[in-house]
Short mmCIF file of C-alpha atoms in Angstrom, two decimals:
data_model
loop_
_atom_site.label_atom_id
_atom_site.label_comp_id
_atom_site.label_asym_id
_atom_site.label_seq_id
_atom_site.Cartn_x
_atom_site.Cartn_y
_atom_site.Cartn_z
CA MET A 280 126.20 21.43 40.70
CA ARG A 281 122.42 20.45 40.71
CA ALA A 282 123.02 16.59 41.20
CA ALA A 283 125.00 17.33 44.23
CA SER A 284 122.11 18.98 46.00
CA LEU A 285 119.96 15.78 45.35
CA SER A 286 122.49 13.48 46.70
CA PRO A 287 121.10 12.78 50.12
CA SER A 288 117.87 11.68 49.00
CA PHE A 289 118.92 9.88 46.17
CA ALA A 290 117.10 6.75 46.41
CA THR A 291 113.88 8.07 46.26
CA LEU A 292 114.85 10.29 43.36
CA TYR A 293 116.36 7.41 41.55
CA PRO A 294 113.90 4.79 42.17
CA GLU A 295 115.24 2.41 39.74
CA ILE A 296 118.62 2.13 41.34
CA ARG A 297 117.11 1.68 45.03
CA PRO A 298 117.36 -2.35 44.98
CA LEU A 299 121.24 -2.11 44.90
CA MET A 300 121.16 -0.19 48.28
CA THR A 301 119.12 -2.71 50.06
CA ALA A 302 120.29 -5.36 52.65
CA ASP A 303 120.39 -8.14 50.38
CA HIS A 304 122.89 -6.38 47.87
CA ILE A 305 125.09 -5.21 50.72
CA PRO A 306 128.48 -7.51 50.60
CA ARG A 307 129.34 -9.54 53.71
CA TYR A 308 133.08 -9.70 54.10
CA ASN A 309 134.13 -12.25 55.92
CA ALA A 310 137.82 -11.36 56.24
CA PRO A 311 140.53 -11.66 58.93
CA ALA A 312 141.81 -9.11 60.86
CA LEU A 313 144.82 -6.78 59.93
CA VAL A 314 147.37 -6.91 62.65
CA ALA A 315 150.48 -4.34 62.72
CA ASP A 316 153.23 -5.20 65.37
CA GLY A 317 156.17 -2.79 65.97
CA LEU A 318 156.17 -1.34 62.71
CA ALA A 319 158.90 1.01 61.94
CA THR A 320 159.70 3.18 59.02
CA THR A 321 161.86 5.84 57.47
CA ARG A 322 161.50 8.48 54.94
CA GLY A 323 164.43 10.42 53.55
CA GLY A 324 166.75 9.25 56.01
CA ARG A 325 164.36 10.08 59.09
CA ARG A 326 162.80 7.84 61.30
CA VAL A 327 159.35 8.74 60.98
CA PHE A 328 157.53 5.97 63.55
CA GLU A 329 158.53 3.06 65.55
CA GLY A 330 156.82 0.69 67.82
CA LEU A 331 153.55 0.94 66.00
CA SER A 332 151.19 -1.87 66.71
CA PHE A 333 147.55 -1.82 66.00
CA THR A 334 144.60 -4.39 65.09
CA VAL A 335 141.95 -3.61 63.09
CA SER A 336 139.13 -6.55 63.00
CA SER A 337 136.04 -6.89 60.75
CA GLY A 338 133.46 -3.90 61.22
CA GLU A 339 136.06 -1.78 62.60
CA LEU A 340 137.32 2.02 61.59
CA LEU A 341 140.75 3.22 62.67
CA TYR A 342 141.29 6.87 62.68
CA LEU A 343 144.75 7.82 62.34
CA ARG A 344 145.54 10.94 63.94
CA GLY A 345 148.33 13.46 64.33
CA PRO A 346 149.80 16.79 62.99
CA ASN A 347 151.27 16.91 59.15
CA GLY A 348 154.26 15.03 59.06
CA SER A 349 153.67 12.46 61.79
CA GLY A 350 153.58 9.88 59.22
CA LYS A 351 149.53 9.08 58.52
CA SER A 352 150.05 9.06 54.84
CA THR A 353 153.17 7.09 55.13
CA LEU A 354 151.75 4.64 57.50
CA LEU A 355 148.54 4.26 54.84
CA ARG A 356 151.17 3.80 52.12
CA LEU A 357 153.22 1.03 53.94
CA ILE A 358 149.72 -0.50 54.70
CA ALA A 359 149.09 -0.65 50.61
CA GLY A 360 152.57 -1.91 50.07
CA TYR A 361 153.91 1.28 48.65
CA GLY A 362 157.27 0.96 50.91
CA LYS A 363 158.96 -1.06 53.04
CA ALA A 364 158.71 -1.54 56.92
CA HIS A 365 162.15 -1.22 58.31
CA ALA A 366 161.07 -3.23 61.28
CA GLY A 367 158.04 -5.31 62.56
CA SER A 368 155.56 -7.09 60.99
CA LEU A 369 151.95 -6.35 59.09
CA MET A 370 149.83 -9.56 58.92
CA PHE A 371 146.41 -9.82 57.13
CA GLY A 372 145.20 -13.48 58.09
CA ASP A 373 147.80 -15.68 56.67
CA SER A 374 149.24 -13.21 54.46
CA ASP A 375 152.50 -11.45 55.58
CA TRP A 376 152.34 -8.16 53.83
CA THR A 377 155.86 -7.10 54.93
CA GLU A 378 157.09 -9.40 52.60
CA ALA A 379 154.64 -9.99 49.91
CA SER A 380 152.79 -6.90 48.11
CA PRO A 381 149.06 -6.87 49.41
CA ALA A 382 147.95 -6.45 45.75
CA PHE A 383 148.09 -10.28 45.16
CA ASP A 384 145.42 -10.61 48.05
CA GLY A 385 143.09 -8.11 46.28
CA ALA A 386 141.70 -6.70 49.41
CA MET A 387 141.78 -3.33 49.56
CA ILE A 388 140.79 -0.08 48.23
CA TYR A 389 143.19 2.90 48.59
CA ALA A 390 142.39 6.38 47.62
CA GLY A 391 145.70 8.71 48.18
CA HIS A 392 146.01 12.52 47.52
CA GLU A 393 145.97 12.10 43.94
CA ASN A 394 142.53 11.97 42.46
CA ALA A 395 144.00 9.11 39.70
CA LEU A 396 141.90 10.46 37.07
CA LYS A 397 142.98 10.65 33.45
CA PRO A 398 141.98 14.02 32.33
CA VAL A 399 141.19 12.89 28.73
CA LEU A 400 138.77 10.09 29.76
CA THR A 401 135.08 10.59 30.70
CA LEU A 402 134.29 9.54 34.31
CA ARG A 403 132.49 6.07 32.80
CA GLU A 404 135.95 5.51 31.14
CA ASN A 405 137.92 6.43 34.45
CA ALA A 406 135.84 3.98 36.31
CA ALA A 407 136.28 1.50 33.97
CA ALA A 408 140.28 1.82 33.83
CA TYR A 409 139.96 1.33 37.56
CA THR A 410 138.03 -1.79 37.70
CA GLY A 411 139.98 -2.94 34.57
CA VAL A 412 143.27 -2.57 36.64
CA MET A 413 142.08 -4.25 39.65
CA THR A 414 139.65 -7.02 38.17
CA GLY A 415 140.12 -7.18 34.49
CA GLN A 416 136.40 -6.23 34.16
CA ALA A 417 134.33 -3.11 33.11
CA PRO A 418 132.08 -2.04 36.53
CA ASP A 419 128.56 -3.35 36.51
CA ASP A 420 126.43 -0.43 34.90
CA ALA A 421 123.90 -0.46 37.46
CA ARG A 422 126.44 -0.34 40.14
CA LEU A 423 128.19 2.58 38.58
CA MET A 424 124.85 4.41 38.35
CA ALA A 425 124.33 4.03 41.66
CA GLY A 426 127.66 4.93 42.94
CA ALA A 427 127.52 7.96 40.75
CA ALA A 428 124.16 9.27 41.71
CA LEU A 429 125.31 8.63 45.31
CA PHE A 430 128.15 11.35 44.81
CA GLY A 431 126.03 13.43 42.58
CA LEU A 432 127.99 12.52 39.52
CA THR A 433 125.40 11.29 37.42
CA THR A 434 125.47 14.27 34.94
CA LEU A 435 129.25 13.81 34.97
CA LEU A 436 129.39 10.25 33.78
CA ASP A 437 130.12 11.17 30.11
CA ARG A 438 132.40 14.26 30.49
CA PRO A 439 136.01 14.05 30.43
CA ALA A 440 137.68 14.30 33.72
CA ARG A 441 139.54 17.64 32.74
CA PHE A 442 136.28 19.73 32.89
CA PHE A 443 135.78 18.57 36.44
CA SER A 444 136.22 21.11 39.51
CA SER A 445 138.75 19.79 41.89
CA GLY A 446 135.69 18.87 44.40
CA GLN A 447 134.09 17.06 41.73
CA LYS A 448 137.52 15.37 40.79
CA HIS A 449 137.66 14.53 44.45
CA ARG A 450 134.03 12.77 44.49
CA ALA A 451 135.05 11.09 41.32
CA ASN A 452 137.98 9.62 43.24
CA LEU A 453 135.89 8.48 46.05
CA LEU A 454 133.78 6.43 43.56
CA ARG A 455 136.12 3.45 43.53
CA PHE A 456 134.87 2.53 47.12
CA THR A 457 131.61 1.97 45.39
CA LEU A 458 132.87 -0.24 42.73
CA LEU A 459 134.49 -2.91 44.04
CA ASP A 460 133.99 -5.14 46.85
CA ARG A 461 136.87 -5.29 48.86
CA PRO A 462 137.06 -5.44 52.84
CA LEU A 463 139.71 -2.88 53.36
CA TRP A 464 139.70 0.62 52.74
CA LEU A 465 142.45 2.88 53.03
CA MET A 466 141.58 6.54 52.79
CA ASP A 467 143.90 9.44 52.86
CA GLU A 468 142.14 12.59 53.99
CA PRO A 469 138.87 11.49 52.28
CA THR A 470 136.77 14.53 53.27
CA VAL A 471 139.23 17.27 51.74
CA GLY A 472 137.29 19.48 49.53
CA LEU A 473 133.98 17.89 50.19
CA ASP A 474 131.05 19.96 50.86
CA ALA A 475 128.48 19.11 54.06
CA ALA A 476 126.11 17.11 51.74
CA ASN A 477 128.80 14.98 50.19
CA ARG A 478 130.46 14.41 53.54
CA ASP A 479 127.48 12.91 54.73
CA VAL A 480 127.14 10.62 51.86
CA LEU A 481 130.74 9.62 52.61
CA ALA A 482 129.97 8.76 56.16
CA ASP A 483 126.67 6.98 55.21
CA LEU A 484 128.87 4.87 52.63
CA MET A 485 131.34 4.07 55.37
CA LYS A 486 128.69 3.16 57.97
CA ARG A 487 127.37 0.73 55.70
CA HIS A 488 131.00 -0.85 54.50
CA LEU A 489 131.49 -1.42 58.35
CA LYS A 490 128.15 -2.84 59.00
CA ALA A 491 128.95 -5.33 56.24
CA GLY A 492 132.12 -6.48 58.12
CA GLY A 493 134.47 -4.16 56.23
CA MET A 494 137.63 -2.43 57.80
CA ILE A 495 138.59 1.24 57.12
CA ILE A 496 141.70 2.96 58.12
CA ALA A 497 141.40 6.83 57.72
CA ALA A 498 144.03 9.58 57.84
CA THR A 499 141.63 12.50 58.61
CA HIS A 500 141.79 15.93 60.60
CA ASP A 501 138.13 16.58 60.11
CA PRO A 502 135.26 14.77 61.91
CA ILE A 503 133.56 12.47 59.77
CA GLY A 504 130.77 11.51 61.95
CA VAL A 505 131.23 7.55 62.10
CA GLU A 506 132.43 6.33 65.21
CA GLY A 507 135.84 4.83 65.39
CA ARG A 508 138.88 4.17 67.30
CA GLU A 509 141.70 6.61 67.34
CA LEU A 510 145.46 5.95 66.52
CA ALA A 511 147.37 9.01 67.72
CA LEU A 512 150.86 8.54 65.64
CA ASP A 513 152.52 11.34 68.08
CA ASP A 514 152.88 8.18 70.37
CA PHE A 515 155.24 6.51 68.25
CA SER A 516 157.37 9.18 67.01
CA PRO A 517 161.06 8.10 67.30
CA LYS A 518 162.34 8.54 71.27
CA VAL A 519 165.66 9.15 70.57
CA VAL A 520 166.56 10.83 67.10
CA ILE A 521 169.30 9.28 65.26
CA ASP A 522 170.35 9.88 61.86
CA GLU A 523 169.78 6.92 59.81
CA ASP A 524 172.55 5.35 57.61
CA TRP A 525 171.70 6.53 54.11
CA LEU A 526 170.90 3.66 52.06
CA MET B 866 138.71 -12.17 46.91
CA SER B 867 136.53 -13.88 44.24
CA GLY B 868 138.78 -16.78 44.24
CA GLY B 869 141.10 -16.78 41.14
CA VAL B 870 142.15 -13.74 39.40
CA ASN B 871 141.81 -13.32 35.96
CA THR B 872 145.26 -12.00 34.93
CA SER B 873 144.77 -12.13 31.27
CA ALA B 874 141.80 -9.95 31.31
CA ILE B 875 143.76 -7.48 33.62
CA PHE B 876 146.58 -7.43 31.07
CA ARG B 877 144.27 -6.85 28.44
CA ALA B 878 142.38 -3.95 30.20
CA ILE B 879 145.76 -2.57 31.15
CA PHE B 880 146.80 -2.93 27.44
CA MET B 881 143.69 -1.13 25.85
CA ARG B 882 143.88 1.70 28.52
CA ASP B 883 147.26 2.58 27.74
CA VAL B 884 146.66 2.15 23.63
CA ARG B 885 143.40 4.33 24.04
CA LEU B 886 145.46 6.94 25.98
CA ALA B 887 148.41 6.99 23.47
CA TRP B 888 146.00 7.98 20.75
CA SER B 889 143.69 10.28 22.50
CA GLN B 890 144.34 13.93 22.87
CA GLY B 891 147.71 14.87 23.79
CA GLY B 892 148.76 11.25 23.63
CA THR B 893 152.32 10.08 22.44
CA GLY B 894 150.97 8.06 19.36
CA THR B 895 150.39 10.83 17.23
CA MET B 896 153.23 12.89 18.75
CA ALA B 897 155.76 10.51 18.02
CA LEU B 898 154.45 9.65 14.55
CA SER B 899 154.69 13.19 13.47
CA PHE B 900 157.91 13.79 14.72
CA PHE B 901 158.89 10.52 12.85
CA LEU B 902 157.75 11.94 9.64
CA ILE B 903 158.97 15.22 9.98
CA ALA B 904 162.61 14.64 11.17
CA VAL B 905 163.30 12.09 8.30
CA THR B 906 161.83 14.83 5.58
CA LEU B 907 164.20 17.28 7.08
CA PHE B 908 167.28 15.20 5.75
CA PRO B 909 166.96 15.43 2.33
CA PHE B 910 166.82 19.31 2.81
CA GLY B 911 169.96 19.33 5.10
CA VAL B 912 172.18 16.88 3.24
CA GLY B 913 171.02 17.72 -0.67
CA PRO B 914 168.86 15.88 -2.82
CA GLU B 915 171.55 13.81 -4.43
CA PRO B 916 169.97 10.41 -4.84
CA GLN B 917 173.02 8.61 -4.15
CA THR B 918 174.01 10.29 -0.98
CA LEU B 919 170.39 10.08 0.29
CA ALA B 920 170.53 6.00 -0.68
CA ARG B 921 173.66 5.51 1.57
CA ILE B 922 172.20 7.15 4.59
CA ALA B 923 168.76 6.09 4.26
CA ALA B 924 168.75 3.32 6.62
CA GLY B 925 170.55 4.76 9.24
CA VAL B 926 168.43 7.88 9.38
CA ILE B 927 165.25 6.07 9.63
CA TRP B 928 166.65 4.03 12.13
CA VAL B 929 167.79 7.08 14.32
CA VAL B 930 164.97 8.79 13.83
CA ALA B 931 162.62 5.92 14.86
CA LEU B 932 164.88 5.69 17.80
CA LEU B 933 164.40 9.24 18.83
CA ALA B 934 160.88 9.06 18.25
CA CYS B 935 160.67 6.24 20.61
CA LEU B 936 162.88 8.10 23.32
CA LEU B 937 160.25 10.98 22.89
CA SER B 938 157.31 8.99 23.88
CA LEU B 939 158.80 6.71 26.68
CA ASP B 940 159.01 9.93 28.71
CA ARG B 941 155.63 9.80 29.64
CA LEU B 942 155.27 5.94 29.79
CA TYR B 943 155.01 5.95 33.77
CA GLN B 944 155.25 9.56 34.62
CA ALA B 945 151.75 10.47 33.56
CA ASP B 946 150.66 7.77 35.84
CA TYR B 947 152.95 8.77 38.82
CA GLU B 948 151.67 12.35 38.48
CA ASP B 949 148.12 11.53 38.50
CA GLY B 950 148.20 8.72 41.18
CA SER B 951 147.11 5.98 38.88
CA LEU B 952 150.75 4.57 39.41
CA ASP B 953 149.65 3.74 42.78
CA ASP B 954 146.60 1.87 41.48
CA LEU B 955 148.65 0.18 38.77
CA ALA B 956 150.61 -1.27 41.61
CA LEU B 957 147.96 -2.58 43.45
CA SER B 958 146.91 -4.51 40.55
CA PRO B 959 146.90 -8.51 41.24
CA LEU B 960 148.74 -8.82 38.02
CA GLY B 961 151.93 -7.56 39.78
CA LEU B 962 154.09 -4.92 38.94
CA THR B 963 156.12 -7.05 36.61
CA GLY B 964 152.91 -7.73 34.69
CA VAL B 965 151.67 -4.23 34.48
CA ALA B 966 154.82 -2.98 33.36
CA ALA B 967 154.87 -5.89 30.70
CA ALA B 968 151.47 -4.60 29.59
CA LYS B 969 152.26 -1.15 29.31
CA ILE B 970 155.54 -1.81 27.48
CA LEU B 971 153.52 -3.84 24.89
CA ALA B 972 150.95 -1.12 24.63
CA HIS B 973 153.58 1.35 24.01
CA TRP B 974 155.05 -0.56 21.03
CA VAL B 975 151.84 -1.61 19.54
CA ALA B 976 150.35 2.28 20.02
CA THR B 977 153.46 4.34 19.43
CA ILE B 978 156.14 2.11 17.48
CA LEU B 979 154.07 0.22 15.12
CA PRO B 980 152.83 3.02 13.15
CA LEU B 981 156.19 4.19 12.70
CA VAL B 982 157.12 0.99 11.17
CA ALA B 983 153.93 0.56 9.12
CA LEU B 984 155.05 4.14 7.78
CA SER B 985 158.89 3.66 7.50
CA PRO B 986 158.45 2.20 3.78
CA ILE B 987 157.07 5.68 2.44
CA LEU B 988 160.19 7.47 4.22
CA GLY B 989 162.22 4.81 2.57
CA MET B 990 161.12 6.12 -0.65
CA LEU B 991 161.65 9.76 0.35
CA MET B 992 165.17 8.68 1.20
CA ASN B 993 165.65 6.88 -2.10
CA LEU B 994 166.29 3.69 -0.32
CA ASP B 995 167.54 0.93 -2.34
CA ALA B 996 164.54 -1.19 -3.82
CA GLY B 997 165.53 -4.43 -2.60
CA ALA B 998 165.92 -3.17 0.92
CA TYR B 999 162.31 -2.15 1.65
CA GLY B 1000 161.34 -5.88 3.10
CA MET B 1001 164.34 -5.66 5.16
CA LEU B 1002 163.73 -2.13 6.38
CA VAL B 1003 160.15 -3.21 7.71
CA LEU B 1004 161.33 -6.52 9.04
CA SER B 1005 164.32 -5.21 10.85
CA LEU B 1006 162.35 -2.52 12.53
CA LEU B 1007 159.71 -5.38 13.44
CA VAL B 1008 162.57 -7.51 15.13
CA GLY B 1009 164.60 -4.54 16.78
CA THR B 1010 162.02 -2.10 18.02
CA PRO B 1011 160.66 -4.13 20.39
CA ALA B 1012 164.06 -3.81 22.29
CA LEU B 1013 163.63 -0.12 22.00
CA SER B 1014 160.19 -0.25 24.27
CA LEU B 1015 161.61 -2.77 26.73
CA ILE B 1016 165.13 -1.02 27.38
CA GLY B 1017 163.55 2.35 27.45
CA SER B 1018 160.61 1.33 29.81
CA VAL B 1019 163.47 0.45 32.49
CA GLY B 1020 164.98 4.05 32.08
CA ALA B 1021 161.48 5.64 32.40
CA ALA B 1022 160.77 3.75 35.31
CA LEU B 1023 164.10 4.79 37.11
CA THR B 1024 163.70 8.79 36.06
CA VAL B 1025 159.69 8.44 36.74
CA SER B 1026 159.85 10.70 39.91
CA VAL B 1027 162.66 13.21 38.57
CA ARG B 1028 161.15 16.58 37.20
CA ARG B 1029 162.21 16.95 33.62
CA GLY B 1030 163.37 13.61 33.90
CA GLY B 1031 163.38 13.16 29.89
CA VAL B 1032 166.98 14.46 29.32
CA LEU B 1033 168.50 11.80 32.15
CA MET B 1034 166.40 8.96 30.56
CA SER B 1035 167.92 9.70 27.22
CA LEU B 1036 171.36 9.68 28.89
CA LEU B 1037 170.57 6.24 30.66
CA VAL B 1038 168.81 4.92 27.76
CA LEU B 1039 170.75 5.94 24.35
CA PRO B 1040 173.95 4.05 24.93
CA LEU B 1041 172.06 0.91 25.50
CA TYR B 1042 170.21 1.13 22.24
CA VAL B 1043 173.61 1.25 20.45
CA PRO B 1044 173.47 -2.48 19.77
CA THR B 1045 169.91 -2.67 18.30
CA LEU B 1046 171.01 0.28 15.91
CA ILE B 1047 174.06 -1.13 14.71
CA PHE B 1048 172.32 -4.47 13.51
CA GLY B 1049 169.16 -2.81 12.63
CA VAL B 1050 170.94 -0.79 9.95
CA GLY B 1051 173.51 -3.64 9.33
CA ALA B 1052 170.60 -6.01 8.00
CA ILE B 1053 169.38 -3.15 5.95
CA ASP B 1054 172.58 -2.26 4.24
CA ALA B 1055 173.27 -5.88 3.85
CA ALA B 1056 170.03 -6.39 2.03
CA ALA B 1057 170.77 -3.25 0.00
CA GLY B 1058 174.08 -4.89 -1.07
CA MET B 1059 173.13 -8.03 -1.91
CA THR B 1060 174.81 -9.71 0.90
CA ASP B 1061 173.11 -11.96 3.75
CA PRO B 1062 171.22 -9.90 6.19
CA LEU B 1063 170.44 -12.95 8.57
CA PRO B 1064 173.52 -12.82 11.02
CA HIS B 1065 172.31 -8.74 11.54
CA LEU B 1066 168.75 -9.90 12.19
CA ALA B 1067 169.95 -12.84 14.38
CA PHE B 1068 171.80 -10.66 16.75
CA LEU B 1069 169.07 -7.89 16.55
CA GLY B 1070 166.54 -10.66 17.77
CA ALA B 1071 168.94 -11.75 20.34
CA VAL B 1072 169.00 -8.34 21.72
CA THR B 1073 165.32 -7.92 21.76
CA LEU B 1074 164.89 -11.33 23.14
CA VAL B 1075 167.49 -10.39 26.19
CA ALA B 1076 165.56 -6.90 26.42
CA LEU B 1077 162.19 -8.99 26.67
CA VAL B 1078 163.70 -10.91 29.88
CA ILE B 1079 165.14 -8.21 31.63
CA GLY B 1080 162.88 -5.34 30.57
CA PRO B 1081 159.39 -5.90 32.61
CA ILE B 1082 161.31 -6.91 35.85
CA ALA B 1083 163.87 -4.09 36.08
CA SER B 1084 161.09 -1.83 35.18
CA ALA B 1085 159.10 -3.03 38.11
CA ALA B 1086 161.79 -2.97 40.33
CA ALA B 1087 162.54 0.61 39.54
CA LEU B 1088 158.77 1.55 39.84
CA LYS B 1089 158.59 -0.03 43.48
CA LEU B 1090 161.39 2.49 44.36
CA SER B 1091 159.43 5.36 43.39
CA LEU B 1092 156.56 4.32 44.92
CA GLU B 1093 157.91 4.67 48.58
#
């Protein structure tokens, strides 16, 4: 892909979108910390982790580490409100996310394993569908262009997503982080299928988000090159294995 | 984060997204409409071209086929979003899952069912429907079919994570379609037989209103289960 190889120096190649990337266009987040205390959850009747506590404050990156099946995705989905914690609490400022869905706070961007792209829609339409679901608005055009240039997707903006390669689909999924200003980013395996250049672009994007006061929780096996704390999920695997009662 | 959330804009965005998807390549809109036209057309071949026979069964055939066309398209209502991961995004919408379900149900009805209703008089002609019953055919479909989308949405949400869940969904949903079918056909037959169709229409409307209250809430609850 021609555009992909241009990505690292896109600002010089696309001077017209450069202003977006300067300091005065970077959002300033003033978000409360995300505090988990004694979280436990089960999946398929099996306890995945328990007694899980952590705090992520403004400007912090938390890596979730652990072998397959240790509950990294489960924890991310729990934070995003896609499941219920069986014990413990999860607070985002005054909002209790163990009780109410975090959706109503409009504070996070979640990117999971699936790319959430509609094959028949173009990338531009897919982006509009995403921001439409979240805010009711189409994305700002200059911003979409800047984000697409960042991930080398400029030439793909008006092509239906069914023609994308799997790497392109994944980058198209990551595009969402450039479209909205939300303090909390949840990233599930963000580097899978990314080439080295795009990995650097992603690292750069994450660094800027942290600098702006954002928070990131990322589950990944690969080194991304952004400094962050690590949470080893193995430390919270159940001490005594008990068969949970089936609900 | 930006203070007030524009829920009506989000509702509109989700509605437009689904209408667009229904009428894009491989969408359910064209599929349900062609099924409706072809399936009704088969009946004169099957039962023979006697005008009296056709007129007698016209209302029932059109309603049953409309119901099956609806069922056929409901299969993918949430499953497509579940499979490609966009259901995760919908669940994070500040509109809330109940609102999201309502927007998707409305989009399904407008994009998939409304074209069937609009074309039903042509099929009435094909089935030799009594001349006095055309108005009631359209009216009863207009009043009754929203219940099909609303009830069907609950079934679609319950079976969203089930592979080949379409059959299971039919088993769940079809019995619940019976009241709508009875009163819908009853209203048309009453109009054709020069009796008062209003009681039938009133019951038809009542079923739709009950479904309107329960449908989005039950769908949202079922979707929440599938997200875990």
